[in-house]
């Protein structure tokens, strides 16, 4: 099937004439197109990929094999399979993708070595339980992040990446979409965004306060005490941010947090 997100090159007619089912998705955006296509798909397993000649759709057997083995999400890994010359900008290949993937693995314990590979397969039932919401390029991160947080069974297979076969420039914007991915990773990890920095600031403030108490440095003592208080506020913000995210269905239930909140209440 093909999820059409407003193409104006006549590809819808070509796909229809070739026997494909074309599903029009009115809401623009990478995530919107994929969410619409996933909702319209009727199979038990779904394999998605960009229709720009960059992925080899004739070699999908490894994805199906892993899905039939019981995996919920099977990611392609372009770095293992091979990136052909000109297929990926140098900045994306050596900085953007590796850094964002490393952060994703660090923040969420994901086993994926290529967070943003567009070729991936999954169980429709498992993915629909994640309540994916994003409409833009960060959809690629959202699927992996939520699959990791909700304990889905994830693996990856090597896949190749070829140069984009379209005549127009790609929709991906390096800095804009890179920031959207990073922002999403931070938003879904209050622990790394607020908790750890807050604890570090509290620790520094506490140590400095103890150090300066017996010394006649009132202003320095004031700064260290302020750091301690601000650190505590940031830690508190981390706790209540996660509680709010859980209540809104953005993060899975956390029994430890629930017990802690009951204790302080």
mmCIF file of C-alpha atoms in Angstrom:
data_model
loop_
_atom_site.group_PDB
_atom_site.id
_atom_site.type_symbol
_atom_site.label_atom_id
_atom_site.label_comp_id
_atom_site.label_asym_id
_atom_site.label_seq_id
_atom_site.Cartn_x
_atom_site.Cartn_y
_atom_site.Cartn_z
ATOM 1 C CA UNK A 1 0.000 0.000 0.000
ATOM 2 C CA UNK A 2 0.989 3.634 -0.516
ATOM 3 C CA UNK A 3 0.225 6.494 1.885
ATOM 4 C CA UNK A 4 -0.092 9.589 -0.300
ATOM 5 C CA UNK A 5 0.647 12.845 1.488
ATOM 6 C CA UNK A 6 -0.116 15.310 -1.274
ATOM 7 C CA UNK A 7 2.229 14.181 -4.050
ATOM 8 C CA UNK A 8 1.841 16.187 -7.257
ATOM 9 C CA UNK A 9 3.962 14.072 -9.608
ATOM 10 C CA UNK A 10 1.298 11.597 -10.662
ATOM 11 C CA UNK A 11 2.790 8.787 -8.595
ATOM 12 C CA UNK A 12 -0.641 7.972 -7.165
ATOM 13 C CA UNK A 13 -1.900 6.913 -10.589
ATOM 14 C CA UNK A 14 1.255 4.901 -11.272
ATOM 15 C CA UNK A 15 0.858 3.068 -7.958
ATOM 16 C CA UNK A 16 -2.836 2.385 -8.573
ATOM 17 C CA UNK A 17 -2.196 1.073 -12.087
ATOM 18 C CA UNK A 18 0.483 -1.209 -10.658
ATOM 19 C CA UNK A 19 -2.037 -2.777 -8.291
ATOM 20 C CA UNK A 20 -1.131 -0.906 -5.127
ATOM 21 C CA UNK A 21 -3.707 0.439 -2.704
ATOM 22 C CA UNK A 22 -3.300 4.213 -2.385
ATOM 23 C CA UNK A 23 -4.490 5.861 0.832
ATOM 24 C CA UNK A 24 -4.740 9.688 0.732
ATOM 25 C CA UNK A 25 -3.536 11.343 3.964
ATOM 26 C CA UNK A 26 -4.721 14.992 4.111
ATOM 27 C CA UNK A 27 -2.670 16.076 7.156
ATOM 28 C CA UNK A 28 0.814 16.968 5.955
ATOM 29 C CA UNK A 29 3.965 15.623 7.545
ATOM 30 C CA UNK A 30 6.141 12.515 7.646
ATOM 31 C CA UNK A 31 4.544 11.248 10.842
ATOM 32 C CA UNK A 32 1.033 12.030 9.642
ATOM 33 C CA UNK A 33 1.551 10.051 6.443
ATOM 34 C CA UNK A 34 2.890 7.021 8.285
ATOM 35 C CA UNK A 35 0.256 7.103 11.007
ATOM 36 C CA UNK A 36 -2.453 7.257 8.367
ATOM 37 C CA UNK A 37 -0.905 4.426 6.400
ATOM 38 C CA UNK A 38 -0.514 2.252 9.491
ATOM 39 C CA UNK A 39 -4.131 2.845 10.498
ATOM 40 C CA UNK A 40 -5.329 1.882 7.002
ATOM 41 C CA UNK A 41 -3.151 -1.234 6.735
ATOM 42 C CA UNK A 42 -4.962 -4.545 7.184
ATOM 43 C CA UNK A 43 -2.100 -6.984 7.703
ATOM 44 C CA UNK A 44 -0.721 -8.463 10.909
ATOM 45 C CA UNK A 45 2.764 -7.224 10.048
ATOM 46 C CA UNK A 46 3.631 -3.888 8.454
ATOM 47 C CA UNK A 47 6.886 -2.868 6.788
ATOM 48 C CA UNK A 48 7.332 0.829 6.045
ATOM 49 C CA UNK A 49 9.900 2.647 3.941
ATOM 50 C CA UNK A 50 10.423 5.842 1.967
ATOM 51 C CA UNK A 51 9.294 5.624 -1.663
ATOM 52 C CA UNK A 52 12.347 7.420 -3.061
ATOM 53 C CA UNK A 53 14.518 4.510 -4.274
ATOM 54 C CA UNK A 54 16.723 4.752 -1.185
ATOM 55 C CA UNK A 55 15.663 1.387 0.258
ATOM 56 C CA UNK A 56 15.716 -2.064 -1.328
ATOM 57 C CA UNK A 57 12.144 -3.370 -1.134
ATOM 58 C CA UNK A 58 13.158 -6.607 -2.858
ATOM 59 C CA UNK A 59 15.020 -7.746 0.255
ATOM 60 C CA UNK A 60 12.429 -7.705 3.023
ATOM 61 C CA UNK A 61 12.704 -11.374 4.021
ATOM 62 C CA UNK A 62 14.971 -10.657 7.040
ATOM 63 C CA UNK A 63 12.310 -8.329 8.464
ATOM 64 C CA UNK A 64 9.544 -10.904 8.042
ATOM 65 C CA UNK A 65 11.675 -13.656 9.550
ATOM 66 C CA UNK A 66 12.308 -11.610 12.694
ATOM 67 C CA UNK A 67 8.635 -10.646 12.984
ATOM 68 C CA UNK A 68 7.590 -14.286 12.684
ATOM 69 C CA UNK A 69 10.080 -15.122 15.416
ATOM 70 C CA UNK A 70 8.043 -12.925 17.753
ATOM 71 C CA UNK A 71 9.741 -9.530 17.577
ATOM 72 C CA UNK A 72 7.424 -6.513 17.813
ATOM 73 C CA UNK A 73 9.705 -4.021 16.047
ATOM 74 C CA UNK A 74 12.426 -4.837 13.518
ATOM 75 C CA UNK A 75 14.634 -1.884 12.622
ATOM 76 C CA UNK A 76 16.852 -1.620 9.593
ATOM 77 C CA UNK A 77 20.439 -0.600 10.277
ATOM 78 C CA UNK A 78 22.012 1.342 7.417
ATOM 79 C CA UNK A 79 25.407 1.542 9.080
ATOM 80 C CA UNK A 80 25.625 -2.250 9.202
ATOM 81 C CA UNK A 81 24.184 -2.848 5.734
ATOM 82 C CA UNK A 82 26.106 -0.164 3.884
ATOM 83 C CA UNK A 83 25.504 3.451 2.866
ATOM 84 C CA UNK A 84 26.275 4.044 -0.791
ATOM 85 C CA UNK A 85 28.180 7.188 -1.849
ATOM 86 C CA UNK A 86 25.883 10.222 -1.947
ATOM 87 C CA UNK A 87 23.056 8.450 -0.120
ATOM 88 C CA UNK A 88 23.457 10.337 3.166
ATOM 89 C CA UNK A 89 24.915 13.813 3.812
ATOM 90 C CA UNK A 90 28.271 13.708 5.602
ATOM 91 C CA UNK A 91 26.913 15.708 8.550
ATOM 92 C CA UNK A 92 24.073 13.217 9.021
ATOM 93 C CA UNK A 93 26.344 10.186 8.636
ATOM 94 C CA UNK A 94 29.105 11.180 11.034
ATOM 95 C CA UNK A 95 27.360 13.525 13.474
ATOM 96 C CA UNK A 96 23.565 13.719 13.413
ATOM 97 C CA UNK A 97 22.538 10.068 13.252
ATOM 98 C CA UNK A 98 25.326 8.680 15.484
ATOM 99 C CA UNK A 99 24.821 11.322 18.202
ATOM 100 C CA UNK A 100 21.023 11.075 18.275
ATOM 101 C CA UNK A 101 21.183 7.277 18.227
ATOM 102 C CA UNK A 102 23.717 7.301 21.081
ATOM 103 C CA UNK A 103 21.474 9.596 23.124
ATOM 104 C CA UNK A 104 18.463 7.398 22.418
ATOM 105 C CA UNK A 105 20.332 4.298 23.552
ATOM 106 C CA UNK A 106 21.573 6.111 26.669
ATOM 107 C CA UNK A 107 18.230 7.670 27.628
ATOM 108 C CA UNK A 108 15.952 4.711 26.926
ATOM 109 C CA UNK A 109 18.119 1.592 26.858
ATOM 110 C CA UNK A 110 17.185 0.869 23.260
ATOM 111 C CA UNK A 111 19.165 -1.813 21.395
ATOM 112 C CA UNK A 112 18.854 0.055 18.070
ATOM 113 C CA UNK A 113 22.033 1.160 16.349
ATOM 114 C CA UNK A 114 20.232 3.348 13.787
ATOM 115 C CA UNK A 115 17.316 5.229 15.353
ATOM 116 C CA UNK A 116 16.255 6.959 12.155
ATOM 117 C CA UNK A 117 16.307 4.232 9.534
ATOM 118 C CA UNK A 118 13.132 4.654 7.485
ATOM 119 C CA UNK A 119 12.911 0.952 6.651
ATOM 120 C CA UNK A 120 11.394 -0.921 9.568
ATOM 121 C CA UNK A 121 8.841 -3.648 10.209
ATOM 122 C CA UNK A 122 6.509 -4.176 13.134
ATOM 123 C CA UNK A 123 3.456 -5.906 14.474
ATOM 124 C CA UNK A 124 0.460 -3.663 13.865
ATOM 125 C CA UNK A 125 -1.154 -4.693 17.140
ATOM 126 C CA UNK A 126 1.954 -3.876 19.178
ATOM 127 C CA UNK A 127 2.603 -0.491 17.551
ATOM 128 C CA UNK A 128 -1.012 0.647 17.828
ATOM 129 C CA UNK A 129 -0.766 0.193 21.597
ATOM 130 C CA UNK A 130 1.918 2.906 21.713
ATOM 131 C CA UNK A 131 -0.510 5.698 20.747
ATOM 132 C CA UNK A 132 1.991 7.409 18.433
ATOM 133 C CA UNK A 133 1.187 11.122 18.071
ATOM 134 C CA UNK A 134 3.897 13.113 16.308
ATOM 135 C CA UNK A 135 3.292 14.437 12.804
ATOM 136 C CA UNK A 136 6.799 15.341 11.624
ATOM 137 C CA UNK A 137 10.173 13.674 11.146
ATOM 138 C CA UNK A 138 10.451 12.985 14.879
ATOM 139 C CA UNK A 139 7.928 10.170 14.331
ATOM 140 C CA UNK A 140 10.942 7.963 13.569
ATOM 141 C CA UNK A 141 12.276 8.591 17.084
ATOM 142 C CA UNK A 142 8.881 8.342 18.759
ATOM 143 C CA UNK A 143 8.296 4.800 17.526
ATOM 144 C CA UNK A 144 11.646 3.525 18.831
ATOM 145 C CA UNK A 145 11.471 5.481 22.103
ATOM 146 C CA UNK A 146 7.980 4.323 23.013
ATOM 147 C CA UNK A 147 8.684 0.760 21.915
ATOM 148 C CA UNK A 148 11.670 0.779 24.291
ATOM 149 C CA UNK A 149 9.763 2.393 27.167
ATOM 150 C CA UNK A 150 6.836 -0.016 26.868
ATOM 151 C CA UNK A 151 9.090 -3.064 26.747
ATOM 152 C CA UNK A 152 8.405 -4.211 23.198
ATOM 153 C CA UNK A 153 10.691 -6.870 21.771
ATOM 154 C CA UNK A 154 13.082 -5.033 19.419
ATOM 155 C CA UNK A 155 15.812 -6.180 17.061
ATOM 156 C CA UNK A 156 17.498 -4.926 13.895
ATOM 157 C CA UNK A 157 18.740 -6.247 10.568
ATOM 158 C CA UNK A 158 21.320 -4.775 8.173
ATOM 159 C CA UNK A 159 19.888 -2.811 5.256
ATOM 160 C CA UNK A 160 21.420 -0.742 2.484
ATOM 161 C CA UNK A 161 20.836 2.919 1.711
ATOM 162 C CA UNK A 162 21.015 4.215 -1.871
ATOM 163 C CA UNK A 163 20.935 7.799 -3.165
ATOM 164 C CA UNK A 164 17.524 9.460 -3.297
ATOM 165 C CA UNK A 165 16.058 8.895 -6.756
ATOM 166 C CA UNK A 166 13.762 11.933 -6.753
ATOM 167 C CA UNK A 167 14.457 14.994 -8.871
ATOM 168 C CA UNK A 168 13.575 17.453 -6.096
ATOM 169 C CA UNK A 169 15.420 18.089 -2.811
ATOM 170 C CA UNK A 170 14.365 15.933 0.183
ATOM 171 C CA UNK A 171 11.953 17.268 2.799
ATOM 172 C CA UNK A 172 14.456 16.625 5.595
ATOM 173 C CA UNK A 173 16.045 19.821 6.953
ATOM 174 C CA UNK A 174 19.277 19.125 8.817
ATOM 175 C CA UNK A 175 19.136 21.567 11.733
ATOM 176 C CA UNK A 176 15.368 21.952 12.038
ATOM 177 C CA UNK A 177 14.619 18.234 12.053
ATOM 178 C CA UNK A 178 17.732 17.412 14.071
ATOM 179 C CA UNK A 179 16.496 19.771 16.779
ATOM 180 C CA UNK A 180 13.013 18.239 16.622
ATOM 181 C CA UNK A 181 14.490 14.779 17.195
ATOM 182 C CA UNK A 182 16.691 16.004 20.072
ATOM 183 C CA UNK A 183 13.810 17.922 21.650
ATOM 184 C CA UNK A 184 11.646 14.823 21.482
ATOM 185 C CA UNK A 185 14.307 12.645 23.140
ATOM 186 C CA UNK A 186 14.691 15.165 25.967
ATOM 187 C CA UNK A 187 10.941 15.631 26.366
ATOM 188 C CA UNK A 188 10.455 11.902 26.891
ATOM 189 C CA UNK A 189 13.294 11.656 29.409
ATOM 190 C CA UNK A 190 12.651 13.920 32.435
ATOM 191 C CA UNK A 191 15.375 11.934 34.174
ATOM 192 C CA UNK A 192 18.100 13.239 31.856
ATOM 193 C CA UNK A 193 16.541 16.641 31.191
ATOM 194 C CA UNK A 194 15.813 17.590 34.812
ATOM 195 C CA UNK A 195 16.578 14.912 37.422
ATOM 196 C CA UNK A 196 20.288 14.311 36.832
ATOM 197 C CA UNK A 197 21.177 18.010 36.271
ATOM 198 C CA UNK A 198 19.133 18.913 39.358
ATOM 199 C CA UNK A 199 20.864 16.295 41.505
ATOM 200 C CA UNK A 200 24.263 17.454 40.254
ATOM 201 C CA UNK A 201 23.447 21.071 41.122
ATOM 202 C CA UNK A 202 22.144 20.040 44.551
ATOM 203 C CA UNK A 203 25.311 18.066 45.239
ATOM 204 C CA UNK A 204 27.582 20.934 44.207
ATOM 205 C CA UNK A 205 25.531 23.410 46.215
ATOM 206 C CA UNK A 206 25.544 21.160 49.284
ATOM 207 C CA UNK A 207 29.299 20.539 49.165
ATOM 208 C CA UNK A 208 30.019 24.237 48.608
ATOM 209 C CA UNK A 209 27.680 25.240 51.439
ATOM 210 C CA UNK A 210 29.372 22.870 53.904
ATOM 211 C CA UNK A 211 32.761 24.122 52.743
ATOM 212 C CA UNK A 212 31.985 27.829 53.079
ATOM 213 C CA UNK A 213 29.956 27.765 56.332
ATOM 214 C CA UNK A 214 33.026 28.140 58.604
ATOM 215 C CA UNK A 215 34.582 30.754 56.306
ATOM 216 C CA UNK A 216 33.817 34.491 56.244
ATOM 217 C CA UNK A 217 32.563 34.432 52.652
ATOM 218 C CA UNK A 218 28.917 35.352 52.991
ATOM 219 C CA UNK A 219 28.290 36.096 49.313
ATOM 220 C CA UNK A 220 29.864 32.840 48.144
ATOM 221 C CA UNK A 221 27.834 30.958 50.753
ATOM 222 C CA UNK A 222 24.698 32.644 49.411
ATOM 223 C CA UNK A 223 25.497 31.456 45.877
ATOM 224 C CA UNK A 224 26.081 27.877 46.998
ATOM 225 C CA UNK A 225 22.849 27.847 49.008
ATOM 226 C CA UNK A 226 21.008 29.226 45.981
ATOM 227 C CA UNK A 227 22.449 26.439 43.820
ATOM 228 C CA UNK A 228 21.217 23.906 46.375
ATOM 229 C CA UNK A 229 17.700 25.353 46.337
ATOM 230 C CA UNK A 230 17.530 25.625 42.540
ATOM 231 C CA UNK A 231 18.790 22.055 42.219
ATOM 232 C CA UNK A 232 16.025 20.877 44.538
ATOM 233 C CA UNK A 233 13.436 22.742 42.466
ATOM 234 C CA UNK A 234 14.721 21.120 39.262
ATOM 235 C CA UNK A 235 14.521 17.651 40.848
ATOM 236 C CA UNK A 236 10.962 18.400 41.972
ATOM 237 C CA UNK A 237 10.131 19.541 38.455
ATOM 238 C CA UNK A 238 11.488 16.246 37.082
ATOM 239 C CA UNK A 239 9.212 14.257 39.376
ATOM 240 C CA UNK A 240 6.063 16.204 38.592
ATOM 241 C CA UNK A 241 6.864 16.380 34.871
ATOM 242 C CA UNK A 242 7.047 12.597 34.722
ATOM 243 C CA UNK A 243 3.863 12.254 36.762
ATOM 244 C CA UNK A 244 2.056 14.560 34.342
ATOM 245 C CA UNK A 245 3.422 12.696 31.306
ATOM 246 C CA UNK A 246 2.171 9.404 32.754
ATOM 247 C CA UNK A 247 -1.267 10.865 33.475
ATOM 248 C CA UNK A 248 -1.500 12.081 29.858
ATOM 249 C CA UNK A 249 -0.479 8.703 28.454
ATOM 250 C CA UNK A 250 2.855 9.955 27.113
ATOM 251 C CA UNK A 251 4.937 7.665 29.333
ATOM 252 C CA UNK A 252 4.176 4.201 30.745
ATOM 253 C CA UNK A 253 3.156 3.665 34.355
ATOM 254 C CA UNK A 254 6.005 3.796 36.889
ATOM 255 C CA UNK A 255 5.309 1.865 40.090
ATOM 256 C CA UNK A 256 8.280 3.348 41.952
ATOM 257 C CA UNK A 257 7.134 6.882 41.190
ATOM 258 C CA UNK A 258 3.583 6.062 42.197
ATOM 259 C CA UNK A 259 4.759 4.672 45.566
ATOM 260 C CA UNK A 260 6.974 7.718 46.099
ATOM 261 C CA UNK A 261 4.122 10.144 45.410
ATOM 262 C CA UNK A 262 1.868 8.227 47.784
ATOM 263 C CA UNK A 263 4.576 8.425 50.454
ATOM 264 C CA UNK A 264 5.058 12.200 50.217
ATOM 265 C CA UNK A 265 1.305 12.781 50.102
#
